[in-house]
């Protein structure tokens, strides 16, 4: 297994959406379960298609956002169609002058992604900079390739980038994700319940 990290492209979006749908499925993820409740769909296949379409729209919007960076983990040993085995989505806030006029226009995909599926809104994760609103949006690893160190590689990519600009890193961890971040040196700032499940606001301080 030879894994490397590179910037995501539009060609990677189907694989990223597929991984996000599988790794954060309503059957195993509390937030996804509230966004896609079983009673709204009569057939699991219909719901799964709906989940994939929504994930695809969200990732398309993120890829085109000037304040987000998306990377993918690639396994060169796999067939070309299966080489994307994970992804990382980071919110990046850099010191740059604000334009005199807002020249950024939402695409159709962004508009679709921002439409709430229900009264439940996604919880914004915390950032590369303490003054920013968020940092590590989330990591996703193909369930078929978990426990191979891919999540750690994706996390280290972001930590290295943050270190290069002397920034701290912030994130909101699920109970399942917390051990990875704790082992890497993140500290719990506070714990908040989300849909009855404790989630942990965590920070990795530059210089740790």
mmCIF file of C-alpha atoms in Angstrom, residues 60-69 90-94 96 99 102-106 110 161:
data_model
loop_
_atom_site.group_PDB
_atom_site.id
_atom_site.type_symbol
_atom_site.label_atom_id
_atom_site.label_comp_id
_atom_site.label_asym_id
_atom_site.label_seq_id
_atom_site.Cartn_x
_atom_site.Cartn_y
_atom_site.Cartn_z
ATOM 1 C CA UNK A 60 -18.645 20.726 -4.915
ATOM 2 C CA UNK A 61 -19.359 23.937 -3.026
ATOM 3 C CA UNK A 62 -16.390 23.370 -0.716
ATOM 4 C CA UNK A 63 -14.015 22.692 -3.591
ATOM 5 C CA UNK A 64 -14.889 26.030 -5.185
ATOM 6 C CA UNK A 65 -14.815 28.020 -1.934
ATOM 7 C CA UNK A 66 -11.918 30.476 -1.525
ATOM 8 C CA UNK A 67 -11.809 29.705 2.217
ATOM 9 C CA UNK A 68 -11.565 25.919 2.055
ATOM 10 C CA UNK A 69 -8.878 23.429 1.103
ATOM 11 C CA UNK A 90 -10.042 22.248 5.984
ATOM 12 C CA UNK A 91 -11.321 25.767 6.462
ATOM 13 C CA UNK A 92 -8.430 28.147 5.919
ATOM 14 C CA UNK A 93 -8.403 31.778 6.964
ATOM 15 C CA UNK A 94 -5.414 33.768 5.807
ATOM 16 C CA UNK A 96 -5.445 39.076 3.210
ATOM 17 C CA UNK A 99 -11.954 43.276 -1.595
ATOM 18 C CA UNK A 102 -17.881 41.194 -3.080
ATOM 19 C CA UNK A 103 -17.090 39.524 -6.388
ATOM 20 C CA UNK A 104 -17.809 35.987 -5.225
ATOM 21 C CA UNK A 105 -21.072 34.548 -6.555
ATOM 22 C CA UNK A 106 -22.654 31.344 -5.339
ATOM 23 C CA UNK A 110 -23.465 25.864 -3.518
ATOM 24 C CA UNK A 161 0.319 23.403 6.896
#
